[in-house]
Short mmCIF file of C-alpha atoms in Angstrom, two decimals:
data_model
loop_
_atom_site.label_atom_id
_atom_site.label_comp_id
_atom_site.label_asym_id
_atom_site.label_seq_id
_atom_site.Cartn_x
_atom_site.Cartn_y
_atom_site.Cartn_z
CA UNK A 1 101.12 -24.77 -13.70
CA UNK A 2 99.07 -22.51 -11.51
CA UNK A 3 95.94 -23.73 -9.62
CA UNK A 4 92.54 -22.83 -10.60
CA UNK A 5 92.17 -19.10 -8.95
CA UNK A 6 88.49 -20.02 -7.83
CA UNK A 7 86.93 -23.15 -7.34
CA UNK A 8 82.48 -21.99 -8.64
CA UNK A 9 81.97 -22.40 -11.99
CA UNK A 10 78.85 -22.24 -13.73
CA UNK A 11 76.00 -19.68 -14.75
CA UNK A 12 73.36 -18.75 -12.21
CA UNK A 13 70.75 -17.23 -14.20
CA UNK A 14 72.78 -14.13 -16.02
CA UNK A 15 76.59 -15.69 -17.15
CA UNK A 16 78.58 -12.25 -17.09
CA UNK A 17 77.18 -11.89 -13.20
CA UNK A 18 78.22 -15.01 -12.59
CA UNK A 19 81.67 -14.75 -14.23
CA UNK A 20 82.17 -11.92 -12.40
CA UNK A 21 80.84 -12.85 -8.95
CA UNK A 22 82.88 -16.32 -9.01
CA UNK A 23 85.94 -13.59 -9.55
CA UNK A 24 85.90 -12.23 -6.61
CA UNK A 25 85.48 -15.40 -4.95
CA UNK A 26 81.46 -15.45 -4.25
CA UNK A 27 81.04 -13.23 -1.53
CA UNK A 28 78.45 -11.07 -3.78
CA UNK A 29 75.01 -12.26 -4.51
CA UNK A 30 74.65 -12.50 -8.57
CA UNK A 31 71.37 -10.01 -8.36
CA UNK A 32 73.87 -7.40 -6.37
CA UNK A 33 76.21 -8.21 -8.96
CA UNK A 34 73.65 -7.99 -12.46
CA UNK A 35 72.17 -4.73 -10.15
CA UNK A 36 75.10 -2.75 -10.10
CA UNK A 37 76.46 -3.95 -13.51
CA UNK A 38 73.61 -2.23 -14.71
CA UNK A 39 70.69 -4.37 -14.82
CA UNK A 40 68.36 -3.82 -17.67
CA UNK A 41 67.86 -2.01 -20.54
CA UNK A 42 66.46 -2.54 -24.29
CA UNK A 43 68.32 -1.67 -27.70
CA UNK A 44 66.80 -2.72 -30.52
CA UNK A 45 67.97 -3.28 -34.44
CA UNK A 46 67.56 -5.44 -37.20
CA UNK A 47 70.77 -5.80 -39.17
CA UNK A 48 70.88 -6.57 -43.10
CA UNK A 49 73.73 -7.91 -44.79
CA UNK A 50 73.86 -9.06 -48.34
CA UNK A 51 73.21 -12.90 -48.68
CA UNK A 52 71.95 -13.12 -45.56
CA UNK A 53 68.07 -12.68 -44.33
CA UNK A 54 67.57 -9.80 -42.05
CA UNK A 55 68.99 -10.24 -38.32
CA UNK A 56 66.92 -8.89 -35.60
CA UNK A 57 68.81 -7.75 -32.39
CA UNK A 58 67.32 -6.77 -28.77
CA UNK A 59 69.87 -6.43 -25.90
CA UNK A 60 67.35 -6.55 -23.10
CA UNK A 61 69.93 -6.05 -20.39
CA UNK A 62 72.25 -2.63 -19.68
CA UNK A 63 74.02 -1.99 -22.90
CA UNK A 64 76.77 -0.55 -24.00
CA UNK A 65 78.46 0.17 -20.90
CA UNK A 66 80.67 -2.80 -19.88
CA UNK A 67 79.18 -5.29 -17.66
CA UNK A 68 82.79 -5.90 -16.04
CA UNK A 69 84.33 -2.76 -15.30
CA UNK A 70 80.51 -1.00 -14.09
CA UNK A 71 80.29 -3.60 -11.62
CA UNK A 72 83.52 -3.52 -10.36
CA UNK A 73 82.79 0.39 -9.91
CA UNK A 74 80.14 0.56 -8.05
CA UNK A 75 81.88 -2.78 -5.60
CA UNK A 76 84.73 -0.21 -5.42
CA UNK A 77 86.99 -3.11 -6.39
CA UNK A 78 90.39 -1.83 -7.54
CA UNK A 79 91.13 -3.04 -11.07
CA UNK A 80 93.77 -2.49 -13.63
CA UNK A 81 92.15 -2.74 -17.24
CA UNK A 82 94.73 -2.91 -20.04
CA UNK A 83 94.89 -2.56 -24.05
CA UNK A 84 97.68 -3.84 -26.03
CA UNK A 85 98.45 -4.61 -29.92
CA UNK A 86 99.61 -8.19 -29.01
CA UNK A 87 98.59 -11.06 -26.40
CA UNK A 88 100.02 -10.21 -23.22
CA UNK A 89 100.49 -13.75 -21.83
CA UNK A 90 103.03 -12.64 -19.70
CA UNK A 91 100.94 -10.41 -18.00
CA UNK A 92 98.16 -12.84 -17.83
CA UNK A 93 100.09 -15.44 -16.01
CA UNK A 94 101.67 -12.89 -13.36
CA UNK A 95 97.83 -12.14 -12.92
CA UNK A 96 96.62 -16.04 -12.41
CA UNK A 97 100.38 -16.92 -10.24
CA UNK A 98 98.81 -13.74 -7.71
CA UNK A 99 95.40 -15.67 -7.43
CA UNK A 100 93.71 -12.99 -9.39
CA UNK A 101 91.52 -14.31 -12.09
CA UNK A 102 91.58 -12.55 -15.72
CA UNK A 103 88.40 -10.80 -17.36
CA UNK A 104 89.46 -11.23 -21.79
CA UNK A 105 86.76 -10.11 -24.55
CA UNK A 106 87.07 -12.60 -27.12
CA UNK A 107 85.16 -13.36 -30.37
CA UNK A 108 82.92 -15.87 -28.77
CA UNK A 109 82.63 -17.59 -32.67
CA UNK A 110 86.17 -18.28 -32.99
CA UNK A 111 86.13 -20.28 -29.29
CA UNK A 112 85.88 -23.96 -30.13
CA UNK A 113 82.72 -24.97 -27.71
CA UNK A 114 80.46 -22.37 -29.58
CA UNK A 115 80.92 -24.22 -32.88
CA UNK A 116 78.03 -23.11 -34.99
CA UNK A 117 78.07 -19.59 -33.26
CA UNK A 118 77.64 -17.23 -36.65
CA UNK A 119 80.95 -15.26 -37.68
CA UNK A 120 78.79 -12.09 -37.11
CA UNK A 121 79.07 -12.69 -33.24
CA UNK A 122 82.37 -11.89 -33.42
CA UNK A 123 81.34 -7.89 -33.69
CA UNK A 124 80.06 -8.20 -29.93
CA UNK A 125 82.50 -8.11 -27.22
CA UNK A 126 82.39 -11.28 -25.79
CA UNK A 127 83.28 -11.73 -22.29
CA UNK A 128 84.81 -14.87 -20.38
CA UNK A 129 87.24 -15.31 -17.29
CA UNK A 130 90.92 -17.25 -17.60
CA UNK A 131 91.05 -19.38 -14.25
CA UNK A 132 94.41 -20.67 -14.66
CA UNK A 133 96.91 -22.28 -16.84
CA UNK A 134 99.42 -25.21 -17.50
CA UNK A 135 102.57 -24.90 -18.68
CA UNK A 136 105.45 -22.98 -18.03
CA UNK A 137 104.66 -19.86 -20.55
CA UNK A 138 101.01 -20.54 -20.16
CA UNK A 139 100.74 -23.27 -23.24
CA UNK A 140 97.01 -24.06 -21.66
CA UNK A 141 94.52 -22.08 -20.38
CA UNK A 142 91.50 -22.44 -18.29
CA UNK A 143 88.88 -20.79 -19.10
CA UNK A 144 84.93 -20.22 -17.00
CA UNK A 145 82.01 -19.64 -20.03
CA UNK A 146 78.89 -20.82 -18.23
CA UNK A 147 79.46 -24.40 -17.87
CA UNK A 148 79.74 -26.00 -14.84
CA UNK A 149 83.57 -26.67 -15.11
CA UNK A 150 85.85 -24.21 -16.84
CA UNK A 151 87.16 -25.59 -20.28
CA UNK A 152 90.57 -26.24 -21.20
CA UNK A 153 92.00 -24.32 -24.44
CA UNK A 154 95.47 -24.26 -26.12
CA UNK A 155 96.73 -20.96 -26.24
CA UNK A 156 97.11 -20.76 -29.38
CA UNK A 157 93.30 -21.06 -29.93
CA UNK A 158 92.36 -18.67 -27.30
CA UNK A 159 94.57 -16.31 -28.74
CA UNK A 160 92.89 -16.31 -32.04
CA UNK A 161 89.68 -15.53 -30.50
CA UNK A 162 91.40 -12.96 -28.29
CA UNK A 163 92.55 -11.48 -31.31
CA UNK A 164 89.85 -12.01 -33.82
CA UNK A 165 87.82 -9.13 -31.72
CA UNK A 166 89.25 -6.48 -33.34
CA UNK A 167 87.53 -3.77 -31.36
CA UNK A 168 89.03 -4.99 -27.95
CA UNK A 169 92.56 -5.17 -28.42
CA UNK A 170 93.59 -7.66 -26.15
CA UNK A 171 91.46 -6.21 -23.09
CA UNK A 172 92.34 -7.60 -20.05
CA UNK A 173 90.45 -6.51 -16.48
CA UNK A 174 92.11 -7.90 -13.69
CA UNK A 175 90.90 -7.27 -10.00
CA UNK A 176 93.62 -6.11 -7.97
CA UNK A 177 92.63 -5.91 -4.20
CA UNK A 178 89.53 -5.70 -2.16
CA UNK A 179 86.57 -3.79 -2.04
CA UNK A 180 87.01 0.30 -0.59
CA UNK A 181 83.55 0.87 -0.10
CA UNK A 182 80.03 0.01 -0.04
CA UNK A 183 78.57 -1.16 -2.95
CA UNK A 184 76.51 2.29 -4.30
CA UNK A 185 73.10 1.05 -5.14
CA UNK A 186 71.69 4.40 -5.58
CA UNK A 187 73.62 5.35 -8.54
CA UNK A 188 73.11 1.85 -10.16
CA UNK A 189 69.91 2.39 -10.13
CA UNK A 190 69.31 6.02 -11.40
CA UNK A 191 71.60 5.47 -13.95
CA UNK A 192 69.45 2.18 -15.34
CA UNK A 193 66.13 4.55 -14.84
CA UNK A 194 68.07 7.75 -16.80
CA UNK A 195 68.96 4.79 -19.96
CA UNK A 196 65.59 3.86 -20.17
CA UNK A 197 64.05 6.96 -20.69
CA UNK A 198 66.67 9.61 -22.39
CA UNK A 199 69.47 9.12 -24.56
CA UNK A 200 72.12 6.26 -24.49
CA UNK A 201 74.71 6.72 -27.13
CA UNK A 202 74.18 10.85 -27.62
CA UNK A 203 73.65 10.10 -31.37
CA UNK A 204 70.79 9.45 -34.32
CA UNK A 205 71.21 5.77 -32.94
CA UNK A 206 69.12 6.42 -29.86
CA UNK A 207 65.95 6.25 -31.09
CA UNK A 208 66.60 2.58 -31.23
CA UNK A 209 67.24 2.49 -27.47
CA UNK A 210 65.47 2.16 -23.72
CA UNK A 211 61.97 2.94 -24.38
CA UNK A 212 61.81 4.73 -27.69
CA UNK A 213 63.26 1.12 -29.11
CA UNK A 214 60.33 -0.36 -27.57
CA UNK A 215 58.11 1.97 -29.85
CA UNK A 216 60.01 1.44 -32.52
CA UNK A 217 59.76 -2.25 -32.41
CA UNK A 218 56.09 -2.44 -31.71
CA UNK A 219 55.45 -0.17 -34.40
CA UNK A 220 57.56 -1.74 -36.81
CA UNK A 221 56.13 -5.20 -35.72
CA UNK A 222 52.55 -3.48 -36.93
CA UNK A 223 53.96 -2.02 -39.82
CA UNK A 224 52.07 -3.31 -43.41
CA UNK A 225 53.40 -1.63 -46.07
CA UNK A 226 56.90 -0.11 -45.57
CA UNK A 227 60.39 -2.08 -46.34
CA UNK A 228 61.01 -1.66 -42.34
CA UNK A 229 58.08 -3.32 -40.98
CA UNK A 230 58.20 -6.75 -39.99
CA UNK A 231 55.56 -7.79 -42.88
CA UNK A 232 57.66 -7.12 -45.74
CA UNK A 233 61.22 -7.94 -43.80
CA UNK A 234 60.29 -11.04 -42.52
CA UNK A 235 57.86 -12.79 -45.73
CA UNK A 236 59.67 -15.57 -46.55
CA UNK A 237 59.89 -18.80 -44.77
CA UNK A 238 63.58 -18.69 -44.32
CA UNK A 239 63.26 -14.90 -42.99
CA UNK A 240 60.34 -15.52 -40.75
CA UNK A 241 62.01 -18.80 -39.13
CA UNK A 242 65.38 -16.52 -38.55
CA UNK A 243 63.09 -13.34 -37.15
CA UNK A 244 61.52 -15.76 -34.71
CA UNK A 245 64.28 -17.67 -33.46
CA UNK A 246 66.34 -14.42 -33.02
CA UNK A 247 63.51 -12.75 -30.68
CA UNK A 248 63.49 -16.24 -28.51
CA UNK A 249 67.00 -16.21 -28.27
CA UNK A 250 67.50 -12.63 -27.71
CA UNK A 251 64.67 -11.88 -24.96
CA UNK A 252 65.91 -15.63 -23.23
CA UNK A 253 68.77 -16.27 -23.90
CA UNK A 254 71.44 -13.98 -25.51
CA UNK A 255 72.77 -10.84 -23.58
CA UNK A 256 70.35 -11.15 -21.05
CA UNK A 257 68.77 -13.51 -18.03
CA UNK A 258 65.33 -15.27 -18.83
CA UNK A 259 62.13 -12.93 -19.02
CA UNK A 260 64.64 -10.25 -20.67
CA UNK A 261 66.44 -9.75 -17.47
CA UNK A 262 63.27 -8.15 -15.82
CA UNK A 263 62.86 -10.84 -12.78
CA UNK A 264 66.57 -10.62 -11.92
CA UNK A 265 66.10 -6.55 -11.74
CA UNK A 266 63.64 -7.02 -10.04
CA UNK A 267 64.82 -8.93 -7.35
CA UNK A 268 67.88 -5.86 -7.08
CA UNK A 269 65.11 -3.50 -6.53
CA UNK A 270 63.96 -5.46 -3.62
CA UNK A 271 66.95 -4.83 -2.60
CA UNK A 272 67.30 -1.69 -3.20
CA UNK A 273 64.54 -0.61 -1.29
CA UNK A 274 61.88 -0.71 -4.48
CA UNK A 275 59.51 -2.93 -4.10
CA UNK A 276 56.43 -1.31 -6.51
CA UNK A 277 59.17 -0.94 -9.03
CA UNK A 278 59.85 -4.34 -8.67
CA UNK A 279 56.21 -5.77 -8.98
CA UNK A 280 55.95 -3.98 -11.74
CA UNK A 281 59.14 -5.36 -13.85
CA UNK A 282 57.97 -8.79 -12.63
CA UNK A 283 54.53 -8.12 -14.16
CA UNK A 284 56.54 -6.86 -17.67
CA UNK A 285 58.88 -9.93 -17.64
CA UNK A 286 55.69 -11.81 -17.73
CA UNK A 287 54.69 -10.51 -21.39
CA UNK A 288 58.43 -10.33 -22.82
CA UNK A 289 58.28 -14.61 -22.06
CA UNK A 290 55.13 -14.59 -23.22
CA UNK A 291 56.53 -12.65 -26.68
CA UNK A 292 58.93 -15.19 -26.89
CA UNK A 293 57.28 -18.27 -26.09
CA UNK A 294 55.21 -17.43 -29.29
CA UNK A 295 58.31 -16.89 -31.37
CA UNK A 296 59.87 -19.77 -30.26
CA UNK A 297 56.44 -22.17 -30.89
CA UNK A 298 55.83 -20.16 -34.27
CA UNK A 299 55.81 -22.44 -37.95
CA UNK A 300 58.31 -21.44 -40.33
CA UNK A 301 55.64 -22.36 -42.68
CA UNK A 302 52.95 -19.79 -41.54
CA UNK A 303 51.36 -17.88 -44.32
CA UNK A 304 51.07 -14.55 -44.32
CA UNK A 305 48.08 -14.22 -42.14
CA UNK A 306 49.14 -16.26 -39.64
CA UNK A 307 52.51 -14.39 -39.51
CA UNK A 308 50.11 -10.99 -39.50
CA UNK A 309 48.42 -12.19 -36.38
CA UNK A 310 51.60 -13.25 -34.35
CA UNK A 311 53.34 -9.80 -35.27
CA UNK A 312 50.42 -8.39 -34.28
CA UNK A 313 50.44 -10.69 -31.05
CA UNK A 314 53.63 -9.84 -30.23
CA UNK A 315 53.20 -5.94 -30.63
CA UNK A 316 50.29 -6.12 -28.14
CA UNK A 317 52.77 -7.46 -25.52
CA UNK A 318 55.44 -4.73 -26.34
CA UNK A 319 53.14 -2.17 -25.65
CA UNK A 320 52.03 -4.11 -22.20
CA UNK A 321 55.82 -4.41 -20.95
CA UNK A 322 56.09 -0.56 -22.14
CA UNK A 323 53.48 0.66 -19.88
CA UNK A 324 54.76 -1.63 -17.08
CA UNK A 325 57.89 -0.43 -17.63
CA UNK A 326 57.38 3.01 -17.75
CA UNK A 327 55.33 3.22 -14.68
CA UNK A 328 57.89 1.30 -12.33
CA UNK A 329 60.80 3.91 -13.70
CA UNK A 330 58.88 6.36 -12.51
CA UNK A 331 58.87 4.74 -8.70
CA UNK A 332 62.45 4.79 -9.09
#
């Protein structure tokens, strides 16, 4: 058995800032951390599968660059990120008997303790930290995933959701010495301004990102008569009640820190020396809570002009956090 590599556990107000923080044994704040990991950002879809009412998505924080490795960058933190066909447990557990704690992207629906998690999460790489094991070939595993105490998985079962995200491979991201440098705030920073306002993925795809998905989604909240807009999409009780929840969840709660990551930005611009920036994302968070407060409190049940008015609610406060937004990137 190895000890538990670190002894915090538990989410601050983003989880993959605090999963990484606690690995490197606290001596970063979390806003340095969610800073330089990229902060925020905004990508917007709404996915349609058959049999299933329409899914919309917003990633309010930095997306897709990983959260991990960026981070870890800009800390100058040495780290040794790995790819392999099979679990590499042996590798893991020379990792944890160093002390050094092991970043593994999982499908978070397969991990017991998100029972009820939807089988499509398990498209989204899925982050969590291995603390430690039991065992002599590693039989039990520790792992940290936002609770206060790190939970304790067979590894057999991890290794199903280690596996079941095809896309990863068995990533591992292990931190392998101190920092070399000062943490480079100026490049975090420049690069969250340049993903806001030009393209993200270099593709068709990025009209759906930074602030051209904000548009998109405020227009396609307003939208009356085409099969995009949010009238026709979201009409039926059971579409309207998924539509809703997903915005709460998504601007709150999912891939992002409350107020759609905009107070915790904000308070890494103070840092960073950008205070009128930082009003001004404070300000924006303000309508993005407000957006989902009304999602959240919506009835399933609404008819269709009550659904009309809280689209067209909602759109308002798009277009506020837009302006807001777009004005404080320019201070940066």
């Amino acid at each position: 058995m190895t000890p538990l590599v670190h002894s915090d556990f538990g989410t601050g107000r983003h989880r993959e800032a605090s999963l990484i923080r606690h690995a490197l044994g606290s001596v970063h704040d979390e806003v340095l951390v969610a800073g330089l990991a990229g902060g925020i950002g905004f990508m917007y879809f709404v996915f349609e599968y058959a049999g299933h009412p329409p899914m919309p998505t917003i990633v309010a924080q930095a997306h897709p660059q990983p959260w991990v490795q960026t981070a870890l960058g800009r800390l100058h933190v040495p780290y040794e990120a790995t790819r392999s066909a099979k679990p590499r447990w042996g590798r893991m557990c020379a990792a944890l008997d160093d002390g050094r704690p092991v970043f593994c992207t999982v499908d978070r629906s397969r991990l017991p303790w998100h029972e009820g998690a939807s089988e499509m999460a398990g498209a989204d790489p899925y982050t969590v930290l291995v603390a430690g094991y039991e065992g002599p070939e590693g039989e039990t595993l520790y792992v940290e995933d936002g609770a206060d105490v790190p939970y304790r998985i067979a590894r057999e079962e991890f290794g199903a959701a280690w596996t079941g995200h095809r896309k990863g491979h068995h990533q591992m991201v292990v931190p392998t010495g101190p920092a070399t440098g000062e943490p480079d705030l100026d490049e975090a920073v420049a690069t969250t301004a340049a993903r806001l306002t030009g393209p993200v993925l270099g593709n068709q795809f990025d009209v759906n990102f930074g602030f051209s998905g904000m548009a998109k989604f405020a227009a396609q909240l307003r939208d009356t008569t085409t099969k995009t807009g949010w009238e026709r999409r979201f009409g039926t009780p059971e579409a309207f009640r998924v539509g809703t929840g997903r915005l709460y969840a998504c601007l709150e709660e999912e891939w992002t820190a409350p107020g759609a990551t905009r107070p915790l930005y904000a308070d890494f611009l103070d840092l960073a020396g950008r205070p009128a920036a930082a009003s001004l994302l404070r300000e924006s968070a303000r309508y993005w809570s407000e957006l989902a407060a009304m999602a959240r409190t919506a009835d399933p049940d609404s008819d269709a002009a009550a659904r009309r008015a809280l689209f067209d609610a909602c759109a308002e406060r798009v277009d506020r956090s837009l302006d807001l937004e777009r004005r404080a990137v320019a201070l940066l």
